[in-house]
Coordinates of C-alpha atoms in Angstrom, one line a residue:
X1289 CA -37.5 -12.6 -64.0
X1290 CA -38.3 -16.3 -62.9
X1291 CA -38.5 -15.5 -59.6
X1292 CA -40.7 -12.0 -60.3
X1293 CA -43.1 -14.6 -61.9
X1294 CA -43.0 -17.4 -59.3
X1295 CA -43.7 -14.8 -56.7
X1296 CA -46.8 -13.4 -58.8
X1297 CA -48.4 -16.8 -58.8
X1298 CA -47.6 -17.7 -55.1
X1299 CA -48.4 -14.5 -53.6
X1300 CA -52.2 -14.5 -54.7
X1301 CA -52.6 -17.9 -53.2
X1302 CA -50.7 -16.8 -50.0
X1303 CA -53.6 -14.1 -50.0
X1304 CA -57.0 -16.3 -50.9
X1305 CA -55.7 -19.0 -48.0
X1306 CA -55.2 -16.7 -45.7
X1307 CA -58.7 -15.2 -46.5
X1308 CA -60.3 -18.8 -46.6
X1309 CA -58.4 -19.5 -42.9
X1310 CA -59.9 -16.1 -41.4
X1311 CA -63.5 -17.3 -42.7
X1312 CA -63.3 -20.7 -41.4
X1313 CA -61.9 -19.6 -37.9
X1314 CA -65.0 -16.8 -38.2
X1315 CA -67.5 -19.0 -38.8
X1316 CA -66.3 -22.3 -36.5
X1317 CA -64.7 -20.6 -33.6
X1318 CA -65.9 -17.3 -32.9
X1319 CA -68.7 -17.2 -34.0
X1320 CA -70.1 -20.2 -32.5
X1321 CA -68.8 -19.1 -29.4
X1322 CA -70.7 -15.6 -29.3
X1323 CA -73.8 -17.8 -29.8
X1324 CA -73.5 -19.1 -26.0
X1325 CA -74.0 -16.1 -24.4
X1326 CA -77.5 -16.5 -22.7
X1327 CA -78.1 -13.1 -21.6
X1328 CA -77.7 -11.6 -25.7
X1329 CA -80.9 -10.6 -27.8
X1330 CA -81.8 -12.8 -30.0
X1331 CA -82.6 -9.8 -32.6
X1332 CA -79.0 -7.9 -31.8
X1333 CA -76.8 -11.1 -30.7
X1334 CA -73.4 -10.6 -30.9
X1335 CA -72.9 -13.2 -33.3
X1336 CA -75.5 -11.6 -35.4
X1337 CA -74.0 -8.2 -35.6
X1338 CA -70.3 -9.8 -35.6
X1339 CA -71.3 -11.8 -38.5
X1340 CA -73.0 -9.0 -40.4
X1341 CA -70.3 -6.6 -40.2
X1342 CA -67.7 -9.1 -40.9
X1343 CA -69.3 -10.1 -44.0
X1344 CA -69.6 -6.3 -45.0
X1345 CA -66.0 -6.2 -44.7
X1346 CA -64.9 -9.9 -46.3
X1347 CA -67.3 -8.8 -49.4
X1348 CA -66.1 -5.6 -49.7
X1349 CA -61.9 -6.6 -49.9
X1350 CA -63.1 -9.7 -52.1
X1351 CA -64.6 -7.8 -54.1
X1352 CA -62.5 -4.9 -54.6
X1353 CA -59.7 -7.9 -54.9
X1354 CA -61.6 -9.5 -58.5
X1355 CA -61.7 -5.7 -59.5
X1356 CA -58.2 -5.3 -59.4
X1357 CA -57.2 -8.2 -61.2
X1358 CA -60.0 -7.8 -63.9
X1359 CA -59.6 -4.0 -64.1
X1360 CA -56.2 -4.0 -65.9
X1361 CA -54.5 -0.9 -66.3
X1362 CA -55.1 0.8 -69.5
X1363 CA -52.7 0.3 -72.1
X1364 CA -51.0 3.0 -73.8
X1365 CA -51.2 1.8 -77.7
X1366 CA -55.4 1.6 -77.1
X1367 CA -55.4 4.7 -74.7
X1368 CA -53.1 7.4 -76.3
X1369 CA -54.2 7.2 -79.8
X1370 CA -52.3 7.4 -83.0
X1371 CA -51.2 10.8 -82.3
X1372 CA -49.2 9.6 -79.3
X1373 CA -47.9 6.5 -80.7
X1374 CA -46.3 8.1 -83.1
X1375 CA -44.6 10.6 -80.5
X1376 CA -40.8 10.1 -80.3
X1377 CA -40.8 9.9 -75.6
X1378 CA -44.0 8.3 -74.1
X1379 CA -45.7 10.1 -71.4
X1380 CA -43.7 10.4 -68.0
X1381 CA -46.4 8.5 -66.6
X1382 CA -46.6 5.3 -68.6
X1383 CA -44.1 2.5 -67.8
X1384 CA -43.2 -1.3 -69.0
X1385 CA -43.8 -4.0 -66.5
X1386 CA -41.5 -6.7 -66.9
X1387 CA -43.8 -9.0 -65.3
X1388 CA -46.6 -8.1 -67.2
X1389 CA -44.9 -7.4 -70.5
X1390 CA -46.7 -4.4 -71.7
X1391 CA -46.8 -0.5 -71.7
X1392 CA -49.2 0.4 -69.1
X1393 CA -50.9 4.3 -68.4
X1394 CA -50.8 6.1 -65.2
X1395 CA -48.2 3.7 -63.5
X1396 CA -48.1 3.5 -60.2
X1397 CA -46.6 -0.2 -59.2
X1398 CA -46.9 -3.7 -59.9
X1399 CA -49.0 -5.7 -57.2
X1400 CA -47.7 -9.3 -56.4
X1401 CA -50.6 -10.0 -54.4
X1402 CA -53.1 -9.8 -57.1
X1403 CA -50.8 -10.5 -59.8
X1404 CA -51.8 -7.2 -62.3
X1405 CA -50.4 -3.9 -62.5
X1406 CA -52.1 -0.7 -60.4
X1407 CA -52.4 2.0 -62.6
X1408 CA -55.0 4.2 -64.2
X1409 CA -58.5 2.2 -63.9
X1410 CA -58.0 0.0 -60.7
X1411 CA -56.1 2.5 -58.5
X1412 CA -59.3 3.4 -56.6
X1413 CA -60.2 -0.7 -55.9
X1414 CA -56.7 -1.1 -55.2
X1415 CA -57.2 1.7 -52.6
X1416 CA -60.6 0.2 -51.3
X1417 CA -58.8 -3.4 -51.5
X1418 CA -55.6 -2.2 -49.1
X1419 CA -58.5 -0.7 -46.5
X1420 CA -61.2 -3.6 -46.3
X1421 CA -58.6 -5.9 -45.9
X1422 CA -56.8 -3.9 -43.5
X1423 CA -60.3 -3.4 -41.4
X1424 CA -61.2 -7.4 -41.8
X1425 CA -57.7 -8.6 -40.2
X1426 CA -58.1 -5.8 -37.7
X1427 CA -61.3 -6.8 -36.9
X1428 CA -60.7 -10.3 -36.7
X1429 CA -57.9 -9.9 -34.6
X1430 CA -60.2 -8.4 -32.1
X1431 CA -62.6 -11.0 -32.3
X1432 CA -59.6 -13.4 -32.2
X1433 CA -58.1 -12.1 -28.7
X1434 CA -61.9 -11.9 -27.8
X1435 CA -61.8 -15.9 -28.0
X1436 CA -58.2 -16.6 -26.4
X1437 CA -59.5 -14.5 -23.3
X1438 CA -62.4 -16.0 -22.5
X1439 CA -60.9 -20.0 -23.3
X1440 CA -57.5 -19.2 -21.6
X1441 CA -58.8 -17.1 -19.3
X1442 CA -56.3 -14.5 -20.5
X1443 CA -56.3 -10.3 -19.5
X1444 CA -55.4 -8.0 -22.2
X1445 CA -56.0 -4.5 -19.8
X1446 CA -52.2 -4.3 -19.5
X1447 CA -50.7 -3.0 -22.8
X1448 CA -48.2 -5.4 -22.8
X1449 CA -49.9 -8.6 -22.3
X1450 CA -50.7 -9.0 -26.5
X1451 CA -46.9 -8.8 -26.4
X1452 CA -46.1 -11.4 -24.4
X1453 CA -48.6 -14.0 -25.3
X1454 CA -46.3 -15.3 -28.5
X1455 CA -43.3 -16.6 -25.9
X1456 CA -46.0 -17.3 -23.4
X1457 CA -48.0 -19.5 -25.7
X1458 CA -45.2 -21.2 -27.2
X1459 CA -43.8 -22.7 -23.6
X1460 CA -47.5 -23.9 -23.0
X1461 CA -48.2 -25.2 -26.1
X1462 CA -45.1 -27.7 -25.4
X1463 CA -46.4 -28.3 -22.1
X1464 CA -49.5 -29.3 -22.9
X1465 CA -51.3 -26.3 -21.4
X1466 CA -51.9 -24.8 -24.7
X1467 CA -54.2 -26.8 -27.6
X1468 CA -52.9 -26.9 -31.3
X1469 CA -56.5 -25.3 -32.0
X1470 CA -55.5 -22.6 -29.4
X1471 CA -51.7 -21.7 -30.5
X1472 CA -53.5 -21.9 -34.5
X1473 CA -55.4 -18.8 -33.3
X1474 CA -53.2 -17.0 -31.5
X1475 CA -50.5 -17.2 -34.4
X1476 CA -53.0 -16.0 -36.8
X1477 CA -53.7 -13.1 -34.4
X1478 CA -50.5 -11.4 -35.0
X1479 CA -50.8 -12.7 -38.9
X1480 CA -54.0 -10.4 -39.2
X1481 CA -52.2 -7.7 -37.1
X1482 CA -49.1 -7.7 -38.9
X1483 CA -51.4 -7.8 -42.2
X1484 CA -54.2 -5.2 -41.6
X1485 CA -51.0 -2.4 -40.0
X1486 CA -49.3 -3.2 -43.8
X1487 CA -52.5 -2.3 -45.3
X1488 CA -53.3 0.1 -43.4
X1489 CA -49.9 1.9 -44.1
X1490 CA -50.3 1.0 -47.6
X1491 CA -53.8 3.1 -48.3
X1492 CA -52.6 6.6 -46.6
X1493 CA -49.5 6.2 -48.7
X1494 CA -51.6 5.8 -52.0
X1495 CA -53.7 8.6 -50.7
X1496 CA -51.5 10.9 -50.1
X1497 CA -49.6 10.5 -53.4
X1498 CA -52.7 10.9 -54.9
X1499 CA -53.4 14.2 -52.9
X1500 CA -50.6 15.3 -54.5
X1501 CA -51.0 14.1 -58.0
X1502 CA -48.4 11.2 -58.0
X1503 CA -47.9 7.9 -58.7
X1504 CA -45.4 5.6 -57.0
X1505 CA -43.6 5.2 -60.4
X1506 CA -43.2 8.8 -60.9
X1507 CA -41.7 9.2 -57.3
X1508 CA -39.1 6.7 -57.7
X1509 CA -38.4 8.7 -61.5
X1510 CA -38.3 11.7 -59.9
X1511 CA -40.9 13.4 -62.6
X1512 CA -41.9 16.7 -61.6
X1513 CA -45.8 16.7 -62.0
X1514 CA -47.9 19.6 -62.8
X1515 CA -49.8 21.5 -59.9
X1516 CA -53.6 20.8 -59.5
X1517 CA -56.0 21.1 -57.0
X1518 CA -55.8 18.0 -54.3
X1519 CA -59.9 17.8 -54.7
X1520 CA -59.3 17.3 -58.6
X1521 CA -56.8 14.7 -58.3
X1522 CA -59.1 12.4 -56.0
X1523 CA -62.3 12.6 -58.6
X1524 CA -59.9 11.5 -61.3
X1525 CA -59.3 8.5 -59.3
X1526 CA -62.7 7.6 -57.2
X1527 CA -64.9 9.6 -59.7
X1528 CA -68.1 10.9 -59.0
X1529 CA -69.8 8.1 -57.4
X1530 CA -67.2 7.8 -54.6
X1531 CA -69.6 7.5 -52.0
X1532 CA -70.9 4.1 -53.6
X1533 CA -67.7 3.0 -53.9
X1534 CA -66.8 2.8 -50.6
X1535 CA -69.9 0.7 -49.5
X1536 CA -70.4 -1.8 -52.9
X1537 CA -67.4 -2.7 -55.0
X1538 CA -67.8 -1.3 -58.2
X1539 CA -65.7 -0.5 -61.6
X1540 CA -63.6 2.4 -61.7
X1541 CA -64.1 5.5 -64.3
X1542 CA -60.5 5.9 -64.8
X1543 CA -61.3 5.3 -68.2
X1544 CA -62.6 8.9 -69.0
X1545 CA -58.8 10.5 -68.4
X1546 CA -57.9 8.3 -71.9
X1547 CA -61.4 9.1 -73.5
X1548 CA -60.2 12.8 -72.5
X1549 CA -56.3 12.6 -74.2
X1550 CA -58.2 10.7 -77.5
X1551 CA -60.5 13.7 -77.8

């Protein structure tokens, strides 16, 4: 249990440097380095647009990131009423979090990475977290091999060359032939890979148990769950006002399943 709770203080940190890293090398390297092209518009420079749609992205998986952690998961004692706390089983759905230490509703896992439990009123900024951040480190790792081929002079057309440039790097680097600055990037290139694939991954997997009408805790349980339309089990998650949502981090309307059970 020590460890559980070491690892929910360290893995949130883990998370914020390697989001402060990715801005700095953003707004030192690449950026900077978009600037000198002469022949770019200075309405629609690349930098411009590169900034603008990382910043979209960055605010988007920040955001979602605060909403997870200050969108707990509803407990059951304030969201089953007296009727249910007096029942002699809980729901199939609610689970107690070690970590945590409390009875949560609509359990689907705990996350390390923000430190709170994903259940019934942050699943869908969970969701939106897990795909921003997946398209930021993508992204970035694009604008990231963007920089080591035009300072090493470095072609990525065969499929195999973003393979090889780990090994290749690492006899430069201790030749001289490669800058610490340099080697920094390309480490954090297959960082943001390695990160935005796990995210990626991630967010279908939550979709699809949502399709379905699952949670993760139910899977592992093996709790048959009652058949309902896949469209019915996304608005109980991303509500009406998806389509906001997925451009402005906003609160979830989980809520109104437990305003549902009280009435």
């Amino acid at each position: 249990m020590l460890a559980l709770r070491l690892l929910n203080v360290v893995a949130p940190a883990y998370f914020l440097c390697i989001a402060l890293v990715t801005l700095v090398l953003q707004l030192f390297l690449f950026l900077p380095r978009m600037r000198e092209d002469p022949t770019a518009a200075r309405l629609f420079s690349p930098a411009l647009l590169h900034g603008a749609l990382f910043l979209f992205l960055s605010a988007n998986a920040l955001g979602n990131y605060v909403l997870v952690i200050q969108n707990s998961p509803d407990d059951l004692d304030a969201c089953q009423g007296a009727e249910a706390r007096r029942a002699l089983c809980p729901p199939p759905s609610t689970h107690f979090c070690r970590v945590c230490a409390r009875v949560t509703l609509r359990h689907d896992h705990h996350c390390f990475f923000t430190g709170n439990c994903i259940g019934s009123r942050n699943m869908r900024n969970f969701i939106l977290f897990c795909l921003y951040t997946s398209l930021a480190c993508l992204y970035s790792m694009v604008a990231g091999v963007a920089y080591i081929s035009a300072v090493l002079s470095i072609s990525f057309a065969h499929p195999l060359a973003f393979l090889t440039l780990l090994p290749t790097s690492i006899s430069q680097f201790f030749s001289g032939a490669v800058l610490g600055s340099e080697m920094f990037v390309i480490l954090m290139l297959y960082l943001w890979f390695a990160i935005g694939l796990a995210c990626a991954g991630f967010c279908c997997h939550q979709l699809l148990l949502i399709l379905r009408g699952q949670t993760r805790h139910q899977v592992r349980k093996g709790v048959a769950v009652r058949s309902r339309p896949w469209r019915k089990n996304l608005q109980e998650v991303f509500g009406k006002r998806w389509l906001l949502g997925l451009l402005v981090p906003m609160f979830n309307v989980g809520s109104e399943s437990c305003k549902q059970r009280d009435k």
